PDB file of C-alpha atoms in Angstrom:
ATOM      1  CA  MET A  25      32.118 130.955  84.100  1.00  0.00           C
ATOM      2  CA  GLN A  26      31.196 128.243  86.788  1.00  0.00           C
ATOM      3  CA  GLU A  27      34.893 127.528  87.631  1.00  0.00           C
ATOM      4  CA  LEU A  28      35.691 131.316  87.754  1.00  0.00           C
ATOM      5  CA  GLU A  29      32.394 132.039  89.907  1.00  0.00           C
ATOM      6  CA  VAL A  30      33.985 128.787  92.143  1.00  0.00           C
ATOM      7  CA  TYR A  31      37.561 130.140  92.526  1.00  0.00           C
ATOM      8  CA  ALA A  32      35.747 133.815  93.367  1.00  0.00           C
ATOM      9  CA  GLU A  33      33.668 132.239  95.815  1.00  0.00           C
ATOM     10  CA  ASN A  34      36.457 130.217  97.428  1.00  0.00           C
ATOM     11  CA  THR A  35      38.826 133.414  97.728  1.00  0.00           C
ATOM     12  CA  ARG A  36      36.489 136.363  98.132  1.00  0.00           C
ATOM     13  CA  SER A  37      33.980 135.497  99.568  1.00  0.00           C
ATOM     14  CA  LEU A  38      35.634 133.602 101.854  1.00  0.00           C
ATOM     15  CA  MET A  39      37.394 136.267 103.137  1.00  0.00           C
ATOM     16  CA  LEU A  40      34.271 138.322 103.672  1.00  0.00           C
ATOM     17  CA  TYR A  41      32.624 135.016 106.254  1.00  0.00           C
ATOM     18  CA  LEU A  42      35.566 135.527 107.738  1.00  0.00           C
ATOM     19  CA  ASN A  43      34.730 139.368 108.503  1.00  0.00           C
ATOM     20  CA  LEU A  44      31.487 138.652 109.113  1.00  0.00           C
ATOM     21  CA  HIS A  45      32.408 135.853 111.381  1.00  0.00           C
ATOM     22  CA  LEU A  46      34.945 138.316 113.172  1.00  0.00           C
ATOM     23  CA  LEU A  47      32.245 141.122 114.177  1.00  0.00           C
ATOM     24  CA  ASN A  48      29.726 138.069 115.211  1.00  0.00           C
ATOM     25  CA  VAL A  49      27.857 138.801 112.650  1.00  0.00           C
ATOM     26  CA  ASP A  50      25.274 135.560 112.298  1.00  0.00           C
ATOM     27  CA  ASP A  51      22.646 136.783 109.663  1.00  0.00           C
ATOM     28  CA  GLU A  52      22.088 134.936 106.255  1.00  0.00           C
ATOM     29  CA  ARG A  53      20.864 137.483 104.507  1.00  0.00           C
ATOM     30  CA  ALA A  54      24.555 138.992 105.477  1.00  0.00           C
ATOM     31  CA  ASN A  55      26.028 135.537 104.263  1.00  0.00           C
ATOM     32  CA  LEU A  56      24.350 135.770 101.093  1.00  0.00           C
ATOM     33  CA  MET A  57      25.469 139.050  99.987  1.00  0.00           C
ATOM     34  CA  ALA A  58      29.510 138.660 101.257  1.00  0.00           C
ATOM     35  CA  SER A  59      28.714 135.312  98.852  1.00  0.00           C
ATOM     36  CA  HIS A  60      27.435 137.853  95.682  1.00  0.00           C
ATOM     37  CA  LEU A  61      30.213 140.326  96.745  1.00  0.00           C
ATOM     38  CA  GLY A  62      32.860 138.448  96.358  1.00  0.00           C
ATOM     39  CA  ARG A  63      32.203 136.712  93.620  1.00  0.00           C
ATOM     40  CA  ALA A  64      31.837 139.954  91.885  1.00  0.00           C
ATOM     41  CA  LEU A  65      35.057 141.646  93.370  1.00  0.00           C
ATOM     42  CA  GLY A  66      37.203 138.022  92.542  1.00  0.00           C
ATOM     43  CA  ILE A  67      35.880 138.417  89.219  1.00  0.00           C
ATOM     44  CA  CYS A  68      36.301 141.920  88.726  1.00  0.00           C
ATOM     45  CA  ASP A  69      40.280 140.973  89.811  1.00  0.00           C
ATOM     46  CA  ILE A  70      40.638 138.268  87.440  1.00  0.00           C
ATOM     47  CA  LEU A  71      40.256 141.023  84.685  1.00  0.00           C
ATOM     48  CA  ARG A  72      41.655 143.659  86.100  1.00  0.00           C
ATOM     49  CA  LYS A  73      44.701 141.117  85.741  1.00  0.00           C
ATOM     50  CA  ALA A  74      43.681 139.562  82.533  1.00  0.00           C
ATOM     51  CA  PRO A  75      46.704 141.731  80.667  1.00  0.00           C
ATOM     52  CA  TYR A  76      49.246 140.345  83.430  1.00  0.00           C
ATOM     53  CA  TYR A  77      47.861 136.983  82.655  1.00  0.00           C
ATOM     54  CA  ILE A  78      47.555 137.095  78.898  1.00  0.00           C
ATOM     55  CA  ALA A  79      51.618 137.757  78.692  1.00  0.00           C
ATOM     56  CA  VAL A  80      52.290 134.861  80.939  1.00  0.00           C
ATOM     57  CA  GLN A  81      49.963 132.819  79.421  1.00  0.00           C
ATOM     58  CA  ARG A  82      47.825 132.022  82.332  1.00  0.00           C
ATOM     59  CA  GLY A  83      44.176 130.749  81.921  1.00  0.00           C
ATOM     60  CA  TYR A  84      42.445 132.247  84.304  1.00  0.00           C
ATOM     61  CA  LEU A  85      39.498 133.791  82.050  1.00  0.00           C
ATOM     62  CA  PRO A  86      36.770 131.068  80.458  1.00  0.00           C
ATOM     63  CA  VAL A  87      38.020 129.610  77.252  1.00  0.00           C
ATOM     64  CA  ASP A  88      33.811 129.977  75.735  1.00  0.00           C
ATOM     65  CA  VAL A  89      33.571 133.852  76.683  1.00  0.00           C
ATOM     66  CA  LEU A  90      36.800 134.716  75.145  1.00  0.00           C
ATOM     67  CA  LEU A  91      35.485 132.834  72.145  1.00  0.00           C
ATOM     68  CA  LYS A  92      32.596 134.307  71.933  1.00  0.00           C
ATOM     69  CA  HIS A  93      34.540 137.597  71.868  1.00  0.00           C
ATOM     70  CA  ASN A  94      37.534 136.831  69.554  1.00  0.00           C
ATOM     71  CA  VAL A  95      40.079 137.352  71.845  1.00  0.00           C
TER      72      VAL A  95
END
């Protein structure tokens, strides 16, 4: 699960950080919210695209979570 969060942080959160920078927002709380929101959005993206990823045999979902839920 940690790898999924790192992926989300490095993709979706990064774009939110860029937006904050472009808007000249320099606030620690805003950065923290961007991090959490970006991780949530990134995980939602993976879940939304799960049927496609499964169909093309791409392993973006954590194996331990899949096994836990018999997927």
